Coordinates of C-alpha atoms in Angstrom, one line a residue:
X26 CA 144.1 98.1 -22.1
X27 CA 146.9 98.4 -24.6
X28 CA 149.4 101.2 -24.3
X29 CA 149.7 103.8 -27.0
X30 CA 152.8 103.3 -29.2
X31 CA 155.3 106.1 -30.1
X32 CA 154.6 105.5 -33.8
X33 CA 150.9 106.2 -33.2
X34 CA 151.6 109.3 -31.3
X35 CA 154.0 110.5 -34.0
X36 CA 151.2 110.0 -36.5
X37 CA 148.9 112.1 -34.4
X38 CA 151.4 115.0 -34.0
X39 CA 152.9 114.8 -37.4
X40 CA 153.6 118.6 -37.5
X41 CA 154.6 118.9 -33.9
X42 CA 158.1 118.8 -32.5
X43 CA 159.4 115.6 -31.0
X44 CA 159.7 117.2 -27.6
X45 CA 156.0 118.1 -27.7
X46 CA 155.0 114.6 -28.7
X47 CA 157.0 113.2 -25.7
X48 CA 155.3 115.6 -23.3
X49 CA 151.9 114.5 -24.4
X50 CA 152.9 110.9 -24.3
X51 CA 154.2 111.3 -20.8
X52 CA 150.9 112.9 -19.7
X53 CA 148.9 109.9 -21.0
X54 CA 151.4 107.5 -19.5
X55 CA 151.1 109.2 -16.1
X56 CA 147.3 109.1 -16.2
X57 CA 147.5 105.4 -17.0
X58 CA 150.0 104.7 -14.2
X59 CA 147.9 106.7 -11.7
X60 CA 144.9 104.5 -12.4
X61 CA 147.0 101.5 -11.8
X62 CA 148.0 102.9 -8.4
X63 CA 144.4 103.3 -7.4
X64 CA 143.9 99.6 -8.1
X65 CA 146.8 98.7 -5.9
X66 CA 145.5 100.9 -3.1
X67 CA 142.1 99.1 -3.3
X68 CA 143.8 95.7 -2.9
X69 CA 146.3 96.7 -0.3
X70 CA 145.1 99.4 2.2
X71 CA 148.6 99.5 3.8
X72 CA 149.9 100.9 0.6
X73 CA 147.4 103.9 0.7
X74 CA 149.8 106.6 2.0
X75 CA 152.6 105.6 -0.4
X76 CA 150.3 105.1 -3.3
X77 CA 148.6 108.5 -2.9
X78 CA 152.0 110.2 -2.7
X79 CA 153.1 108.4 -5.9
X80 CA 149.9 109.5 -7.7
X81 CA 150.5 113.1 -6.7
X82 CA 154.0 112.8 -8.1
X83 CA 152.7 111.4 -11.4
X84 CA 150.0 114.1 -11.7
X85 CA 150.9 117.4 -10.0
X86 CA 148.0 119.6 -9.0
X87 CA 148.6 121.8 -12.1
X88 CA 150.9 121.3 -15.0
X89 CA 151.6 122.5 -18.6
X90 CA 151.1 120.1 -21.5
X91 CA 152.8 121.0 -24.7
X92 CA 150.6 120.4 -27.7
X93 CA 150.6 121.8 -31.2
X94 CA 153.4 124.2 -30.4
X95 CA 151.5 125.7 -27.5
X96 CA 151.1 125.0 -23.8
X97 CA 147.8 123.9 -22.3
X98 CA 147.2 124.4 -18.6
X99 CA 145.8 121.2 -17.0
X100 CA 144.4 121.3 -13.5
X101 CA 144.3 118.0 -11.6
X102 CA 142.7 119.5 -8.5
X103 CA 139.7 117.2 -8.9
X104 CA 141.9 114.2 -8.3
X105 CA 143.5 115.8 -5.2
X106 CA 140.0 116.5 -3.8
X107 CA 139.0 112.9 -4.2
X108 CA 142.3 111.5 -2.8
X109 CA 142.2 113.9 0.2
X110 CA 138.6 113.0 0.8
X111 CA 139.5 109.3 0.7
X112 CA 142.3 109.9 3.3
X113 CA 140.0 111.8 5.6
X114 CA 137.0 109.5 5.3
X115 CA 136.4 107.0 8.1
X116 CA 133.5 105.1 6.6
X117 CA 135.0 102.1 4.6
X118 CA 132.2 102.2 2.1
X119 CA 132.8 105.8 1.3
X120 CA 136.5 105.3 1.1
X121 CA 136.0 102.7 -1.6
X122 CA 133.6 105.0 -3.4
X123 CA 136.2 107.7 -3.5
X124 CA 138.7 105.3 -5.0
X125 CA 136.3 104.0 -7.6
X126 CA 135.4 107.6 -8.6
X127 CA 139.0 108.5 -9.0
X128 CA 139.9 105.3 -10.9
X129 CA 136.9 105.7 -13.2
X130 CA 137.7 109.3 -14.2
X131 CA 141.4 108.4 -14.7
X132 CA 140.5 105.5 -17.0
X133 CA 138.0 107.6 -18.9
X134 CA 140.5 110.4 -19.4
X135 CA 143.1 107.9 -20.6
X136 CA 140.6 106.2 -22.9
X137 CA 139.5 109.4 -24.5
X138 CA 143.1 110.5 -25.1
X139 CA 143.9 107.2 -26.8
X140 CA 140.8 107.1 -28.9
X141 CA 141.6 110.6 -30.2
X142 CA 145.1 109.5 -30.9
X143 CA 144.0 106.3 -32.7
X144 CA 141.7 108.3 -35.0
X145 CA 144.8 110.2 -36.3
X146 CA 145.4 107.8 -39.1
X147 CA 142.4 109.0 -41.1
X148 CA 141.5 112.4 -39.7
X149 CA 144.6 114.1 -38.4
X150 CA 143.1 117.6 -38.0
X151 CA 140.0 116.3 -36.3
X152 CA 142.0 114.2 -33.9
X153 CA 144.2 117.1 -33.0
X154 CA 141.1 119.1 -32.3
X155 CA 139.8 116.3 -30.1
X156 CA 142.9 116.1 -28.0
X157 CA 142.8 119.9 -27.6
X158 CA 139.1 119.7 -26.6
X159 CA 139.8 117.0 -24.0
X160 CA 142.7 118.9 -22.4
X161 CA 140.9 122.2 -22.4
X162 CA 137.7 120.8 -20.7
X163 CA 136.6 122.7 -17.6
X164 CA 137.3 119.7 -15.3
X165 CA 141.0 119.8 -16.2
X166 CA 141.4 123.6 -16.3
X167 CA 142.4 125.9 -13.4
X168 CA 139.3 126.8 -11.5
X169 CA 138.2 130.4 -12.1
X170 CA 137.1 132.3 -9.1
X171 CA 133.3 132.6 -9.1
X172 CA 131.3 135.6 -7.9
X173 CA 130.3 133.7 -4.8
X174 CA 134.0 132.9 -4.1
X175 CA 134.9 136.5 -4.5
X176 CA 132.0 137.6 -2.3
X177 CA 133.1 135.1 0.5
X178 CA 136.7 136.4 0.3
X179 CA 135.4 140.0 0.6
X180 CA 133.2 139.2 3.6
X181 CA 136.1 137.3 5.3
X182 CA 138.4 140.3 4.9
X183 CA 135.7 142.5 6.4
X184 CA 135.3 140.1 9.3
X185 CA 139.0 140.1 10.0
X186 CA 139.1 143.8 9.9
X187 CA 136.2 144.1 12.3
X188 CA 137.8 141.7 14.8
X189 CA 141.0 143.6 14.5
X190 CA 139.2 146.8 15.3
X191 CA 137.6 145.3 18.3
X192 CA 141.0 144.1 19.6
X193 CA 142.5 147.5 19.0
X194 CA 139.6 149.1 20.9
X195 CA 140.2 146.8 23.8
X196 CA 143.9 147.6 23.9
X197 CA 143.1 151.4 23.9
X198 CA 140.6 150.9 26.7
X199 CA 143.3 149.0 28.8
X200 CA 145.8 151.8 28.1
X201 CA 143.3 154.4 29.5
X202 CA 142.6 152.3 32.6
X203 CA 146.1 151.2 33.4
X204 CA 148.2 153.8 31.8
X205 CA 149.9 154.4 28.4
X206 CA 152.3 151.6 28.8
X207 CA 149.7 149.0 29.8
X208 CA 148.9 148.1 26.2
X209 CA 152.2 146.2 25.9
X210 CA 152.3 145.0 29.6
X211 CA 151.5 141.7 31.1
X212 CA 148.4 143.0 32.8
X213 CA 146.7 144.0 29.5
X214 CA 147.6 140.6 28.0
X215 CA 146.1 138.7 30.9
X216 CA 142.9 140.8 30.8
X217 CA 142.7 140.4 27.0
X218 CA 143.1 136.6 27.4
X219 CA 140.3 136.5 30.0
X220 CA 138.0 138.5 27.8
X221 CA 138.6 136.2 24.8
X222 CA 138.3 133.0 27.0
X223 CA 135.0 134.3 28.4
X224 CA 133.6 135.0 24.9
X225 CA 134.7 131.5 23.8
X226 CA 133.0 129.8 26.8
X227 CA 129.8 131.8 26.1
X228 CA 129.9 130.7 22.4
X229 CA 130.4 127.1 23.3
X230 CA 127.5 127.1 25.8
X231 CA 125.1 128.7 23.3
X232 CA 126.2 126.2 20.6
X233 CA 125.4 123.3 22.9
X234 CA 122.0 124.7 23.8
X235 CA 121.1 125.2 20.1
X236 CA 122.5 121.8 19.1
X237 CA 119.8 119.3 18.4
X238 CA 120.2 115.5 19.0
X239 CA 121.0 113.8 15.7
X240 CA 118.9 110.9 14.6
X241 CA 120.6 107.7 14.0
X242 CA 121.2 107.1 10.3
X243 CA 119.4 104.1 8.8
X244 CA 121.4 101.4 7.2
X245 CA 122.2 102.2 3.6
X246 CA 123.5 100.3 0.5
X247 CA 126.3 101.7 -1.5
X248 CA 126.3 101.2 -5.3
X249 CA 129.0 103.0 -7.3
X250 CA 129.2 105.5 -4.4
X251 CA 125.4 106.1 -4.5
X252 CA 123.8 105.8 -1.1
X253 CA 120.5 104.0 -1.2
X254 CA 118.4 104.2 2.0
X255 CA 117.0 101.0 3.6
X256 CA 113.7 100.3 1.8
X257 CA 114.7 102.2 -1.3
X258 CA 113.7 100.9 -4.7
X259 CA 115.0 101.0 -8.2
X260 CA 111.9 102.8 -9.2
X261 CA 112.7 105.7 -6.8
X262 CA 116.2 105.9 -8.3
X263 CA 114.7 105.9 -11.8
X264 CA 112.3 108.7 -10.9
X265 CA 115.1 110.8 -9.5
X266 CA 116.9 110.2 -12.8
X267 CA 113.9 111.3 -14.9
X268 CA 113.5 114.4 -12.7
X269 CA 117.2 115.3 -13.3
X270 CA 116.6 114.9 -17.1
X271 CA 113.6 117.2 -17.0
X272 CA 115.8 119.8 -15.3
X273 CA 118.4 119.4 -18.1
X274 CA 121.0 117.5 -15.9
X275 CA 121.4 114.5 -18.2
X276 CA 124.7 113.5 -16.6
X277 CA 123.0 112.9 -13.2
X278 CA 120.1 111.3 -15.0
X279 CA 122.4 108.7 -16.7
X280 CA 124.0 107.9 -13.4
X281 CA 120.7 107.4 -11.6
X282 CA 119.3 105.1 -14.2
X283 CA 122.5 103.0 -14.3
X284 CA 122.5 102.6 -10.5
X285 CA 118.8 101.9 -10.6
X286 CA 119.4 99.0 -13.0
X287 CA 122.3 97.6 -10.9
X288 CA 120.0 97.8 -7.8
X289 CA 117.2 96.0 -9.6
X290 CA 119.6 93.2 -10.7
X291 CA 120.8 92.9 -7.1
X292 CA 117.3 92.8 -5.6
X293 CA 116.4 90.0 -8.0
X294 CA 119.6 88.1 -7.0
X295 CA 120.9 88.2 -10.6
X296 CA 124.2 89.9 -9.4
X297 CA 125.7 90.5 -6.0
X298 CA 126.1 94.2 -5.0
X299 CA 129.4 95.1 -3.5
X300 CA 130.6 98.4 -2.0
X301 CA 133.9 98.1 -3.8
X302 CA 132.7 96.9 -7.2
X303 CA 133.1 99.1 -10.3
X304 CA 130.8 99.4 -13.2
X305 CA 132.9 97.1 -15.4
X306 CA 132.9 94.5 -12.7
X307 CA 129.1 94.6 -12.6
X308 CA 129.1 94.3 -16.4
X309 CA 131.1 91.1 -16.1
X310 CA 128.8 89.7 -13.5
X311 CA 125.7 90.5 -15.5
X312 CA 127.2 89.1 -18.7
X313 CA 126.6 85.5 -17.6
X314 CA 123.0 86.2 -18.7
X315 CA 123.1 86.4 -22.5
X316 CA 120.0 88.6 -22.8
X317 CA 121.6 91.2 -20.7
X318 CA 124.9 91.5 -22.5
X319 CA 123.8 93.9 -25.2
X320 CA 122.0 96.5 -23.2
X321 CA 124.4 96.3 -20.3
X322 CA 127.4 96.9 -22.4
X323 CA 125.8 99.9 -24.1
X324 CA 124.7 101.4 -20.8
X325 CA 128.1 100.8 -19.2
X326 CA 129.9 102.4 -22.1
X327 CA 127.6 105.4 -22.0
X328 CA 127.9 105.7 -18.3
X329 CA 131.7 105.7 -18.6
X330 CA 131.5 108.4 -21.4
X331 CA 129.0 110.7 -19.7
X332 CA 129.8 110.3 -15.9
X333 CA 133.5 109.5 -15.7
X334 CA 134.4 111.1 -19.0
X335 CA 132.2 114.2 -18.2
X336 CA 131.3 114.6 -21.8
X337 CA 128.0 116.5 -22.4
X338 CA 124.8 114.6 -23.2
X339 CA 121.9 115.8 -25.1
X340 CA 118.2 115.1 -24.8
X341 CA 118.4 112.8 -27.8
X342 CA 121.3 110.9 -26.2
X343 CA 119.4 110.5 -23.0
X344 CA 116.3 109.3 -24.9
X345 CA 118.4 106.5 -26.5
X346 CA 119.9 105.7 -23.1
X347 CA 116.5 105.5 -21.5
X348 CA 115.2 103.1 -24.2
X349 CA 118.1 100.7 -23.6
X350 CA 117.6 101.1 -19.8
X351 CA 114.0 100.1 -20.1
X352 CA 115.0 97.1 -22.3
X353 CA 117.5 96.0 -19.7
X354 CA 115.0 96.4 -16.9
X355 CA 112.4 94.3 -18.7
X356 CA 114.9 91.5 -19.3
X357 CA 116.0 91.7 -15.7
X358 CA 112.4 91.3 -14.5
X359 CA 111.9 88.3 -16.8
X360 CA 115.0 86.6 -15.6
X361 CA 114.1 87.3 -12.0
X362 CA 110.6 85.8 -12.5
X363 CA 112.1 82.7 -14.2
X364 CA 114.5 82.2 -11.4
X365 CA 111.8 82.6 -8.8
X366 CA 109.5 80.1 -10.4
X367 CA 112.3 77.6 -10.9
X368 CA 113.2 77.6 -7.2

């Protein structure tokens, strides 16, 4: 992927100050370098801690991007959530999935910024609007407190107040039993500790009694971070995608259909499914079959745009995506049957 040149950036921000252009260029540059760091972590797990630290230096949790003479607040919390989840995850499959998700979204963001910049040569005002639209999207904006979040905080404050009142009542009771000075004496502290310890032991015993034995998880396959249960089929994934589309969630629908196609290709031994493989790596694998190149490239590009890029998708967009998916599935079945009859 070629780097954006200073001349191209100056064309985009013709009316902006040089300092603003440099700030935006630095942001795109840091996004690109962060994606490179993810690739290095994937190839060298010993580099994980250092790589994550470097990524967080490149992209702070929140930052101000100067654009068109104004400052745009960009929130990179989504990246921190993925990186922290990767660091805490023990399952190697899920760790790779977190890295692939982070790398995909970083590449998509970088690609969208560059495309908008490249369009500046013919449609400057539209390109500026595109850049502003990308930087102001909800995924890169500071998260607003929801009604549920505010409710949780309110309940938590009440719980803390209630517990504080209970402790105060216990202290007053001890003062009555052992005298006015007992509240700050060692006897009251020992008794209070005993009461709290007893309550904790009772809570643990009750929790163990209520705890049910967990059933052993069946072996699953992981495709682009999507867990597929043993015995699962591409048809089940496709049906889940269509159900999401009927509910208006076209982003999830696109993901389900894309994973369904990859799973079908893997089941027919046309490609090898790998936990660490990305969508573009799967595209390269499938491209050895000429009949799959066209639909696979279209589906992969749209998957990048909708899933990693988080751009909205309409019912018409999904209908076009579904048609190319069905085309690819039909060609995959034909290839699979031909391979089976030849063996």
